[in-house]
Amino acid sequence: METTAFFQSPYDITDEQVEAYRRDGYVRCDNVLTPEEVDALRAALEAAMERRDSFNRDLAGGGDKILQMLNLWEHDPVLKAYATSPRLAGIAQRLTGSEHLHLFHDQALVKKPGPSAASPWHQDQPYWPSKEAGMLSCWMALDDVITDRGAMQFIPGSHLWGEFDPVSFAGDGPQLNDMISDEQRALWNPVVEELPAGSCTWHHGLTFHYTRPNTTDQTRRALVEIYIPDGVTFAADEKMEHPLSDTITSQKGEPLRGTKFLQVA
Ligand SMILES: O=C(O)CCC(=O)C(=O)O
């Protein structure tokens, strides 16, 4: 397949998957990418990791335990084609019911073998500059992910529990366990989604999720795309700073837009 044809064809997400997303706050989509597309994304990601020319940091506080690299699409045409692809935009439209979608940002989240850390239970929405909930993430496995390599775990239905405070990925602040009610604790039934490379999960910004440290001898490379549906506005000073705060062009209360938030649908 020509590189230019990558990520163009639609993925036929079923009504049952859409229903599951709305009920559980996440959904699994198998075989969204072809093996050739996975290879192209892996090569692009490896090159980006070599260059380190995108915003990058260790989410666990140092030492590449959870390497995060943001807006890789700016430096690579394959990663841009993927982030803005009709395939992902089409799935996001179906899941959210939104006609229009903007890319908030992409991010690689890499857990290498060796010193690694858990991504603590958290929601995404508290870290985002958005007032309303509704933004969602596509978490794509570029390696086969099993529980001990850092497969995503979710609490089904937790997207209906409202917005909690952000937690520290370095584990030095309040953790979610201290914040949830006894009732919520009783409903705390994590589901692990082990995935082959090229399959993904989509999760709502309020859904609690977690991954274990990578204790295997193979790297875990995940590529995450975050989209903004219609109806989400800029919360300005009500929310914490984000690495992309400086690129936001909206005033408080206006639809969340920025110089780098590409329209994808
Ligand atoms: O990949 C991980 O370890 C965590 C992923 C995550 O928190 C996210 O995609 O929102």
XYZ file of N, CA and C and ligand atoms in Angstrom:
805
model
N 0.842 -1.204 0.000
C 0.000 0.000 0.000
C 0.879 1.256 0.000
N 0.498 2.237 -0.809
C 1.196 3.524 -0.809
C 1.026 4.209 0.546
N 2.078 4.860 1.013
C 1.997 5.555 2.303
C 0.826 6.539 2.315
N 0.556 7.166 1.159
C -0.499 8.184 1.115
C -1.891 7.580 1.332
N -2.006 6.260 1.117
C -3.314 5.619 1.339
C -3.491 5.187 2.791
N -2.414 5.291 3.584
C -2.504 4.872 4.984
C -3.580 5.670 5.722
N -4.329 4.993 6.555
C -5.302 5.578 7.503
C -6.492 6.263 6.822
N -6.654 6.074 5.514
C -7.728 6.778 4.806
C -9.052 6.018 4.856
N -8.988 4.687 4.748
C -10.235 3.914 4.669
C -10.949 3.942 6.024
N -12.295 3.868 5.990
C -13.022 3.948 7.268
C -12.907 2.653 8.078
N -13.104 2.770 9.373
C -13.225 1.597 10.251
C -14.700 1.474 10.595
N -15.244 0.297 10.370
C -16.690 0.130 10.568
C -17.014 -0.161 12.024
N -17.138 0.894 12.785
C -17.486 0.721 14.197
C -18.978 0.388 14.286
N -19.315 -0.593 15.125
C -20.705 -1.073 15.172
C -21.537 -0.240 16.161
N -22.839 -0.365 16.025
C -23.737 0.310 16.973
C -23.480 -0.197 18.397
N -23.145 -1.488 18.513
C -22.897 -2.068 19.845
C -21.668 -1.416 20.479
N -20.655 -1.135 19.655
C -19.451 -0.488 20.197
C -19.762 0.941 20.656
N -20.558 1.632 19.871
C -20.932 3.007 20.248
C -21.714 2.978 21.561
N -22.640 2.026 21.644
C -23.438 1.869 22.871
C -22.533 1.551 24.064
N -21.550 0.681 23.856
C -20.630 0.297 24.941
C -19.834 1.509 25.407
N -19.381 2.328 24.448
C -18.609 3.533 24.807
C -19.456 4.452 25.687
N -20.703 4.629 25.290
C -21.551 5.568 26.049
C -21.919 5.000 27.420
N -22.048 3.679 27.501
C -22.401 3.043 28.783
C -21.191 2.953 29.723
N -20.062 2.510 29.171
C -18.888 2.173 29.998
C -17.850 3.295 30.061
N -17.908 4.237 29.109
C -16.910 5.304 29.070
C -15.649 4.905 28.337
N -15.650 3.722 27.769
C -14.529 3.309 26.918
C -15.009 2.171 26.022
N -14.261 1.956 24.949
C -14.583 0.833 24.065
C -13.316 0.351 23.374
N -13.303 -0.916 23.101
C -12.157 -1.521 22.426
C -12.457 -1.641 20.928
N -11.486 -1.330 20.082
C -11.639 -1.488 18.636
C -10.465 -2.333 18.131
N -10.777 -3.484 17.606
C -9.720 -4.398 17.147
C -9.341 -4.140 15.698
N -8.074 -4.393 15.396
C -7.551 -4.331 14.021
C -7.933 -3.041 13.301
N -7.674 -1.942 13.954
C -7.943 -0.635 13.331
C -6.842 -0.311 12.317
N -5.642 -0.826 12.569
C -4.512 -0.579 11.657
C -4.070 -1.870 10.984
N -3.577 -1.749 9.756
C -2.965 -2.894 9.075
C -1.536 -3.068 9.616
N -0.945 -4.244 9.431
C 0.446 -4.428 9.868
C 1.388 -3.407 9.224
N 1.135 -3.023 7.955
C 1.993 -2.024 7.278
C 1.851 -0.663 7.951
N 0.630 -0.318 8.340
C 0.419 0.961 9.022
C 1.098 0.967 10.395
N 1.006 -0.161 11.095
C 1.690 -0.255 12.401
C 3.190 -0.057 12.202
N 3.746 -0.710 11.197
C 5.192 -0.583 10.933
C 5.574 0.870 10.643
N 4.743 1.545 9.847
C 5.046 2.943 9.490
C 5.004 3.831 10.732
N 4.044 3.598 11.612
C 3.944 4.410 12.839
C 5.096 4.101 13.795
N 5.457 2.818 13.867
C 6.600 2.471 14.730
C 7.876 3.155 14.256
N 8.090 3.134 12.937
C 9.310 3.752 12.390
C 9.309 5.251 12.670
N 8.150 5.875 12.492
C 8.053 7.327 12.736
C 8.293 7.635 14.214
N 7.756 6.803 15.076
C 7.914 7.029 16.514
C 9.373 6.819 16.950
N 9.992 5.780 16.425
C 11.401 5.531 16.772
C 12.266 6.730 16.362
N 11.996 7.267 15.158
C 12.765 8.428 14.682
C 12.522 9.631 15.597
N 11.276 9.805 16.014
C 10.941 10.929 16.909
C 11.638 10.765 18.257
N 11.733 9.522 18.736
C 12.400 9.280 20.018
C 13.897 9.560 19.920
N 14.462 9.274 18.754
C 15.879 9.604 18.502
C 16.079 11.114 18.564
N 15.181 11.836 17.836
C 15.352 13.287 17.689
C 14.999 14.046 18.958
N 13.957 13.585 19.652
C 13.440 14.277 20.850
C 13.211 15.763 20.572
N 12.648 16.056 19.396
C 12.440 17.458 19.046
C 11.032 17.941 19.397
N 10.191 17.060 19.975
C 8.876 17.486 20.437
C 8.971 17.696 21.938
N 7.993 18.407 22.492
C 7.919 18.544 23.942
C 7.955 17.144 24.556
N 8.875 16.891 25.453
C 8.897 15.564 26.096
C 9.302 15.665 27.559
N 8.820 14.710 28.327
C 9.115 14.680 29.765
C 8.841 13.279 30.277
N 9.339 13.025 31.484
C 9.004 11.767 32.123
C 7.867 12.028 33.099
N 6.724 11.392 32.848
C 5.538 11.674 33.665
C 5.722 11.233 35.109
N 6.615 10.264 35.337
C 6.801 9.733 36.694
C 7.893 10.485 37.440
N 8.382 11.580 36.867
C 9.308 12.425 37.609
C 10.770 12.264 37.248
N 11.090 11.501 36.220
C 12.485 11.418 35.766
C 12.893 10.015 35.377
N 13.847 9.933 34.447
C 14.458 8.641 34.115
C 13.731 7.826 33.065
N 12.878 8.475 32.266
C 12.167 7.753 31.198
C 11.360 6.558 31.706
N 10.786 6.694 32.881
C 9.954 5.584 33.389
C 8.621 5.540 32.635
N 8.087 6.747 32.370
C 6.920 6.868 31.466
C 7.243 8.055 30.564
N 7.828 7.773 29.420
C 8.211 8.853 28.508
C 6.980 9.358 27.769
N 6.749 10.674 27.866
C 5.649 11.310 27.139
C 6.252 12.263 26.117
N 5.830 12.144 24.870
C 6.255 13.092 23.821
C 4.983 13.623 23.155
N 4.906 14.931 23.046
C 3.660 15.578 22.602
C 3.762 16.165 21.192
N 2.663 16.177 20.494
C 2.559 16.795 19.169
C 3.643 16.340 18.203
N 3.790 15.045 18.131
C 4.741 14.444 17.185
C 4.332 14.741 15.746
N 3.032 14.973 15.535
C 2.540 15.195 14.171
C 3.199 16.402 13.525
N 3.668 17.342 14.364
C 4.264 18.566 13.797
C 5.552 18.278 13.034
N 6.202 17.166 13.352
C 7.527 16.886 12.793
C 7.550 15.686 11.860
N 6.397 15.076 11.617
C 6.415 13.837 10.835
C 5.133 13.675 10.026
N 5.248 13.537 8.694
C 4.049 13.463 7.855
C 3.197 12.216 8.094
N 3.821 11.101 8.453
C 3.022 9.885 8.693
C 2.210 10.056 9.977
N 2.852 10.617 11.006
C 2.138 10.830 12.272
C 1.054 11.893 12.118
N 1.283 12.851 11.218
C 0.241 13.856 10.955
C -0.929 13.219 10.195
N -0.602 12.394 9.204
C -1.664 11.731 8.434
C -2.516 10.858 9.359
N -1.857 10.232 10.315
C -2.585 9.380 11.268
C -3.480 10.228 12.190
N -2.898 11.265 12.789
C -3.635 12.084 13.773
C -4.854 12.762 13.148
N -4.748 13.082 11.874
C -5.822 13.827 11.198
C -6.640 12.927 10.270
N -6.482 11.624 10.428
C -7.041 10.703 9.432
C -8.560 10.606 9.494
N -9.174 10.396 8.312
C -10.614 10.157 8.286
C -11.000 8.915 9.077
N -10.077 7.953 9.181
C -10.440 6.725 9.921
C -10.688 7.049 11.397
N -9.740 7.738 12.028
C -9.921 8.048 13.451
C -11.023 9.086 13.645
N -11.060 10.085 12.754
C -12.101 11.123 12.884
C -13.487 10.493 12.754
N -13.619 9.531 11.862
C -14.913 8.868 11.655
C -15.354 8.113 12.902
N -14.408 7.426 13.547
C -14.757 6.707 14.786
C -15.155 7.720 15.865
N -14.369 8.792 15.989
C -14.647 9.797 17.032
C -16.016 10.449 16.796
N -16.367 10.662 15.535
C -17.689 11.240 15.236
C -18.804 10.319 15.724
N -18.625 9.037 15.452
C -19.659 8.076 15.861
C -19.761 7.987 17.386
N -18.611 7.961 18.058
C -18.631 7.791 19.520
C -19.221 9.007 20.223
N -18.875 10.191 19.724
C -19.314 11.417 20.405
C -20.635 11.956 19.853
N -20.972 11.565 18.627
C -22.151 12.137 17.972
C -21.894 13.553 17.491
N -20.633 13.991 17.516
C -20.292 15.357 17.114
C -19.964 15.395 15.622
N -20.469 16.423 14.938
C -20.166 16.554 13.504
C -18.711 16.989 13.319
N -18.287 17.958 14.137
C -16.931 18.503 13.996
C -16.021 17.974 15.088
N -14.763 17.835 14.748
C -13.759 17.423 15.735
C -12.468 18.155 15.463
N -11.807 18.553 16.550
C -10.462 19.128 16.438
C -9.496 18.240 17.202
N -8.281 18.144 16.677
C -7.232 17.436 17.402
C -6.778 18.339 18.547
N -6.744 17.822 19.772
C -6.147 18.583 20.873
C -4.637 18.376 20.781
N -4.204 17.163 20.933
C -2.806 16.833 20.639
C -2.648 15.331 20.519
N -1.524 14.929 19.954
C -1.159 13.513 20.015
C -0.118 13.362 21.116
N 0.137 12.134 21.529
C 1.240 11.888 22.454
C 1.677 10.434 22.354
N 2.985 10.244 22.419
C 3.516 8.887 22.569
C 3.715 8.672 24.058
N 3.343 7.504 24.540
C 3.572 7.132 25.941
C 4.337 5.815 25.918
N 5.595 5.896 26.300
C 6.490 4.744 26.122
C 6.980 4.266 27.480
N 6.812 2.970 27.722
C 7.379 2.358 28.935
C 8.376 1.312 28.468
N 9.646 1.636 28.686
C 10.707 0.708 28.271
C 10.880 -0.374 29.331
N 11.523 -1.489 28.969
C 11.907 -2.443 30.005
C 12.910 -1.758 30.933
N 13.046 -2.243 32.132
C 13.927 -1.567 33.081
C 13.078 -0.720 34.001
N 13.685 0.313 34.630
C 12.898 1.113 35.574
C 11.655 1.679 34.896
N 10.516 1.402 35.449
C 9.239 1.782 34.845
C 8.288 2.107 35.989
N 7.214 2.779 35.672
C 6.290 3.163 36.736
C 4.864 2.888 36.292
N 3.976 2.761 37.266
C 2.550 2.667 36.955
C 2.059 4.050 36.557
N 1.102 4.090 35.635
C 0.348 5.333 35.419
C -0.823 5.242 36.384
N -0.847 6.111 37.407
C -1.829 5.916 38.487
C -3.264 6.081 37.994
N -4.199 5.549 38.736
C -5.612 5.740 38.401
C -5.899 7.227 38.297
N -6.451 7.631 37.178
C -6.770 9.047 36.985
C -7.815 9.200 35.901
N -8.386 10.414 35.857
C -9.202 10.858 34.725
C -8.341 11.843 33.934
N -8.639 12.048 32.666
C -7.856 12.994 31.851
C -8.389 14.425 31.932
N -9.687 14.532 32.036
C -10.347 15.847 31.972
C -9.752 16.866 32.965
N -9.360 16.455 34.204
C -8.803 17.456 35.136
C -7.502 18.101 34.638
N -6.791 17.449 33.715
C -5.515 17.993 33.215
C -5.721 18.859 31.969
N -6.954 18.848 31.437
C -7.211 19.530 30.167
C -7.838 20.913 30.404
N -7.651 21.841 29.457
C -8.176 23.203 29.648
C -9.659 23.339 29.293
N -10.355 22.221 29.267
C -11.754 22.199 28.829
C -12.702 22.347 30.002
N -13.761 23.078 29.798
C -14.795 23.260 30.837
C -15.711 22.030 30.855
N -16.304 21.718 29.698
C -17.243 20.605 29.633
C -16.489 19.312 29.348
N -17.058 18.197 29.799
C -16.497 16.887 29.462
C -16.913 16.534 28.033
N -16.297 15.532 27.464
C -16.667 15.081 26.117
C -15.459 14.792 25.249
N -14.301 15.419 25.591
C -13.088 15.096 24.827
C -12.750 13.627 25.071
N -12.108 13.027 24.076
C -11.843 11.593 24.176
C -10.496 11.253 23.565
N -9.973 10.098 23.969
C -8.641 9.672 23.535
C -8.706 8.326 22.844
N -7.902 8.221 21.800
C -7.681 6.926 21.151
C -6.308 6.430 21.588
N -6.256 5.336 22.312
C -4.985 4.762 22.828
C -4.642 3.571 21.943
N -3.678 3.785 21.056
C -3.330 2.748 20.065
C -2.091 1.980 20.513
N -2.207 0.665 20.532
C -1.057 -0.187 20.861
C -0.166 -0.323 19.625
N 1.098 0.057 19.771
C 2.056 -0.192 18.677
C 2.909 -1.425 18.987
N 2.731 -1.975 20.179
C 3.314 -3.271 20.547
C 2.182 -4.100 21.125
N 2.366 -5.413 21.162
C 1.358 -6.241 21.828
C 1.401 -5.889 23.310
N 0.281 -5.483 23.861
C 0.303 -5.093 25.279
C -0.466 -6.090 26.142
N 0.250 -6.613 27.120
C -0.344 -7.473 28.130
C -0.325 -6.703 29.447
N -0.994 -7.219 30.436
C -1.152 -6.490 31.711
C 0.202 -6.021 32.245
N 1.180 -6.911 32.269
C 2.473 -6.571 32.868
C 3.369 -5.744 31.940
N 2.884 -5.464 30.731
C 3.624 -4.530 29.858
C 2.941 -3.168 29.883
N 1.878 -3.035 30.667
C 1.212 -1.733 30.770
C -0.020 -1.627 29.896
N -0.838 -2.701 29.857
C -2.116 -2.632 29.139
C -3.060 -1.698 29.895
N -3.933 -1.044 29.170
C -4.889 -0.120 29.795
C -5.920 -0.882 30.633
N -6.236 -0.286 31.788
C -7.285 -0.821 32.659
C -8.298 0.302 32.884
N -9.553 -0.068 32.928
C -10.620 0.935 33.043
C -11.612 0.551 34.140
N -12.304 1.569 34.685
C -13.449 1.338 35.567
C -14.703 1.662 34.752
N -15.412 0.607 34.288
C -16.595 0.868 33.455
C -17.620 1.719 34.196
N -18.142 2.707 33.503
C -19.206 3.552 34.061
C -18.698 4.731 34.877
N -17.375 4.801 35.120
C -16.863 5.863 35.999
C -16.906 7.245 35.337
N -17.154 7.289 34.025
C -17.276 8.591 33.349
C -18.540 9.324 33.793
N -19.387 8.627 34.546
C -20.633 9.253 35.019
C -20.489 9.772 36.448
N -19.285 9.717 36.998
C -19.076 10.091 38.398
C -18.613 11.541 38.576
N -18.544 12.307 37.501
C -18.117 13.709 37.613
C -16.604 13.854 37.555
N -16.155 15.107 37.745
C -14.724 15.410 37.596
C -14.042 15.493 38.967
N -12.949 14.758 39.122
C -12.181 14.744 40.371
C -10.938 15.630 40.216
N -10.181 15.791 41.286
C -8.940 16.554 41.201
C -7.887 15.746 40.442
N -6.922 16.444 39.813
C -5.823 15.707 39.173
C -4.968 14.994 40.222
N -4.373 13.869 39.849
C -3.451 13.179 40.755
C -2.039 13.319 40.196
N -1.037 13.145 41.045
C 0.351 13.245 40.595
C 0.826 11.899 40.054
N 1.400 11.907 38.846
C 1.947 10.676 38.278
C 3.203 10.239 39.035
N 3.831 11.184 39.741
C 5.027 10.824 40.521
C 4.624 10.216 41.866
N 3.306 10.157 42.137
C 2.824 9.491 43.348
C 3.054 10.291 44.609
N 3.358 11.611 44.463
C 3.682 12.387 45.660
C 2.550 13.320 46.088
N 1.358 13.089 45.546
C 0.215 13.929 45.937
C -0.953 13.033 46.307
N -2.147 13.632 46.454
C -3.313 12.805 46.757
C -3.591 11.822 45.623
N -3.962 10.628 45.957
C -4.283 9.629 44.948
C -5.798 9.408 44.945
N -6.272 8.876 43.865
C -7.714 8.772 43.661
C -8.411 8.007 44.773
N -7.726 7.024 45.302
C -8.310 6.208 46.353
C -8.771 7.043 47.545
N -8.063 8.191 47.739
C -8.444 9.069 48.852
C -9.664 9.917 48.499
N -10.015 9.992 47.230
C -11.049 10.948 46.796
C -12.409 10.293 46.554
N -12.420 9.010 46.205
C -13.707 8.425 45.806
C -14.527 8.037 47.040
N -15.835 7.930 46.826
C -16.739 7.610 47.942
C -16.753 6.092 48.174
N -17.334 5.681 49.299
C -17.452 4.242 49.594
C -18.307 3.551 48.533
N -19.324 4.273 48.076
C -20.213 3.717 47.040
C -19.420 3.449 45.756
N -18.571 4.441 45.396
C -17.761 4.271 44.181
C -16.729 3.159 44.377
N -16.205 3.078 45.594
C -15.216 2.024 45.876
C -15.854 0.636 45.682
N -17.126 0.537 46.013
C -17.824 -0.750 45.863
C -18.031 -1.104 44.379
N -18.012 -0.069 43.524
C -18.213 -0.306 42.084
C -16.880 -0.385 41.334
N -15.798 -0.435 42.102
C -14.443 -0.364 41.522
C -14.040 -1.736 40.982
N -14.428 -2.019 39.753
C -14.140 -3.326 39.155
C -13.322 -3.129 37.883
N -11.986 -3.021 38.014
C -11.160 -2.737 36.836
C -11.258 -3.825 35.766
N -11.281 -3.383 34.520
C -11.237 -4.304 33.372
C -9.948 -4.018 32.616
N -9.153 -5.054 32.382
C -7.898 -4.892 31.636
C -8.172 -5.160 30.165
N -7.631 -4.309 29.296
C -7.771 -4.526 27.853
C -6.396 -4.833 27.263
N -6.049 -6.101 27.240
C -4.805 -6.495 26.573
C -5.051 -6.385 25.074
N -4.099 -5.843 24.350
C -4.325 -5.550 22.923
C -3.158 -6.014 22.067
N -3.439 -6.546 20.889
C -2.361 -6.736 19.917
C -2.036 -5.406 19.240
N -0.830 -5.272 18.748
C -0.444 -4.043 18.034
C -1.431 -3.784 16.899
N -1.860 -2.518 16.775
C -2.797 -2.152 15.707
C -4.238 -2.115 16.180
N -4.475 -2.571 17.420
C -5.802 -2.443 18.031
C -5.735 -1.332 19.072
N -6.895 -0.812 19.438
C -6.885 0.344 20.340
C -8.087 0.347 21.270
N -8.027 1.223 22.255
C -9.219 1.548 23.046
C -9.456 3.048 22.903
N -10.713 3.430 23.020
C -11.098 4.844 23.075
C -11.671 5.086 24.458
N -11.238 6.173 25.106
C -11.839 6.448 26.411
C -12.242 7.916 26.550
N -13.320 8.102 27.291
C -13.899 9.405 27.605
C -13.005 10.086 28.644
N -12.947 11.411 28.611
C -12.056 12.158 29.505
C -12.349 12.013 30.989
N -13.520 11.488 31.347
C -13.838 11.307 32.768
C -13.693 9.851 33.223
N -13.324 8.964 32.331
C -13.214 7.540 32.692
C -11.915 7.279 33.445
N -12.003 6.645 34.590
C -10.793 6.295 35.347
C -10.021 5.195 34.627
N -8.715 5.407 34.512
C -7.883 4.382 33.870
C -6.505 4.345 34.509
N -5.779 3.288 34.205
C -4.533 2.962 34.917
C -3.723 2.017 34.044
N -2.394 2.073 34.153
C -1.586 0.988 33.569
C -0.481 0.603 34.557
N -0.151 -0.672 34.557
C 0.932 -1.154 35.422
C 2.282 -0.731 34.870
N 3.326 -0.778 35.708
C 4.679 -0.598 35.176
C 4.970 -1.723 34.180
N 5.861 -1.467 33.249
C 6.276 -2.529 32.323
C 7.345 -3.380 33.002
N 6.974 -4.608 33.343
C 7.950 -5.500 33.985
C 8.388 -6.606 33.030
N 8.076 -6.452 31.738
C 8.503 -7.439 30.743
C 9.833 -6.984 30.129
N 10.342 -7.774 29.181
C 11.620 -7.399 28.554
C 11.414 -6.752 27.186
N 10.172 -6.315 26.908
C 9.907 -5.615 25.638
C 9.275 -4.256 25.903
N 9.622 -3.289 25.043
C 9.088 -1.934 25.186
C 7.577 -1.907 24.927
N 6.895 -1.012 25.630
C 5.479 -0.745 25.342
C 5.356 0.637 24.737
N 5.018 0.660 23.429
C 4.836 1.942 22.755
C 3.339 2.142 22.499
N 2.777 3.221 23.062
C 1.378 3.557 22.799
C 1.344 4.937 22.156
N 0.441 5.105 21.209
C 0.282 6.384 20.532
C -1.152 6.849 20.788
N -1.265 8.023 21.396
C -2.583 8.503 21.842
C -2.960 9.756 21.062
N -4.188 9.788 20.549
C -4.711 10.983 19.861
C -5.905 11.467 20.670
N -5.938 12.758 20.953
C -7.016 13.327 21.782
C -7.814 14.325 20.941
N -9.133 14.159 20.935
C -9.988 14.985 20.082
C -11.001 15.788 20.908
N -11.331 16.958 20.346
C -12.297 17.875 20.974
C -13.582 17.860 20.138
N -14.702 17.408 20.702
C -15.966 17.463 19.956
C -16.618 18.843 20.094
N -17.685 19.051 19.367
C -18.474 20.279 19.522
C -18.959 20.391 20.966
N -19.126 21.619 21.425
C -19.735 21.837 22.751
C -18.734 21.934 23.882
N -17.429 21.836 23.587
C -16.412 21.930 24.643
C -15.779 23.311 24.586
N -15.830 24.040 25.704
C -15.301 25.410 25.727
C -14.048 25.506 26.594
N -13.366 26.647 26.439
C -12.112 26.908 27.164
C -12.435 27.336 28.595
N -11.856 26.630 29.576
C -12.135 26.917 30.993
C -11.164 27.935 31.570
N -10.142 28.311 30.800
C -9.163 29.338 31.222
C -8.627 29.067 32.630
N -8.727 30.095 33.507
C -8.088 30.012 34.831
C -8.735 29.010 35.784
N -9.828 28.368 35.352
C -10.455 27.374 36.236
C -9.669 26.064 36.248
N -8.766 25.889 35.279
C -8.047 24.619 35.170
C -6.541 24.850 35.269
N -5.805 23.751 35.466
C -4.355 23.854 35.603
C -3.688 24.159 34.250
N -2.452 24.636 34.309
C -1.649 24.872 33.097
C -1.458 23.562 32.350
N -1.421 23.661 31.026
C -1.164 22.487 30.183
C 0.016 22.850 29.278
N 0.829 21.870 28.868
C 1.946 22.216 27.978
C 1.522 22.998 26.734
N 0.244 22.881 26.333
C -0.205 23.598 25.133
C -0.997 24.869 25.466
N -1.006 25.259 26.740
C -1.801 26.445 27.142
C -1.479 27.662 26.288
N -0.188 27.850 25.975
C 0.232 29.041 25.219
C -0.307 29.073 23.793
N -0.766 27.944 23.294
C -1.222 27.892 21.897
C -2.733 28.101 21.781
N -3.409 28.257 22.932
C -4.870 28.413 22.919
C -5.237 29.827 22.462
N -6.174 29.899 21.527
C -6.574 31.194 20.973
C -7.953 31.638 21.468
N -8.683 30.769 22.169
C -10.043 31.090 22.624
C -10.004 31.971 23.858
N -11.076 32.715 24.039
C -11.345 33.377 25.315
C -12.151 32.405 26.162
N -12.141 32.629 27.466
C -12.919 31.789 28.373
C -14.367 31.679 27.897
N -14.891 30.459 27.837
C -16.291 30.264 27.452
C -16.501 30.065 25.962
N -15.461 30.334 25.172
C -15.569 30.091 23.719
C -15.143 28.656 23.412
N -15.558 28.125 22.249
C -15.116 26.776 21.880
C -13.594 26.663 21.989
N -13.110 25.554 22.544
C -11.681 25.371 22.789
C -10.937 25.220 21.453
N -10.155 26.241 21.104
C -9.398 26.234 19.853
C -7.981 26.729 20.115
N -7.059 26.320 19.252
C -5.681 26.756 19.401
C -4.971 26.702 18.062
N -3.810 27.322 18.007
C -3.100 27.395 16.731
C -2.712 25.991 16.226
N -2.636 25.032 17.136
C -2.217 23.683 16.730
C -3.345 22.670 16.786
N -4.565 23.124 17.079
C -5.686 22.187 17.236
C -6.343 21.989 15.861
N -5.745 21.141 15.061
C -6.204 20.966 13.683
C -7.632 20.442 13.627
N -8.394 20.985 12.686
C -9.745 20.454 12.484
C -9.634 19.151 11.685
N -10.236 18.088 12.182
C -10.136 16.795 11.488
C -11.476 16.340 10.936
N -12.558 17.003 11.347
C -13.886 16.690 10.785
C -14.771 17.913 10.989
O -0.399 4.635 28.709
C -0.458 4.882 29.908
O 0.301 4.389 30.718
C -1.505 5.833 30.413
C -2.373 6.337 29.324
C -3.238 7.462 29.700
O -3.299 7.884 30.828
C -4.038 8.103 28.653
O -3.911 7.777 27.483
O -4.867 8.965 29.002
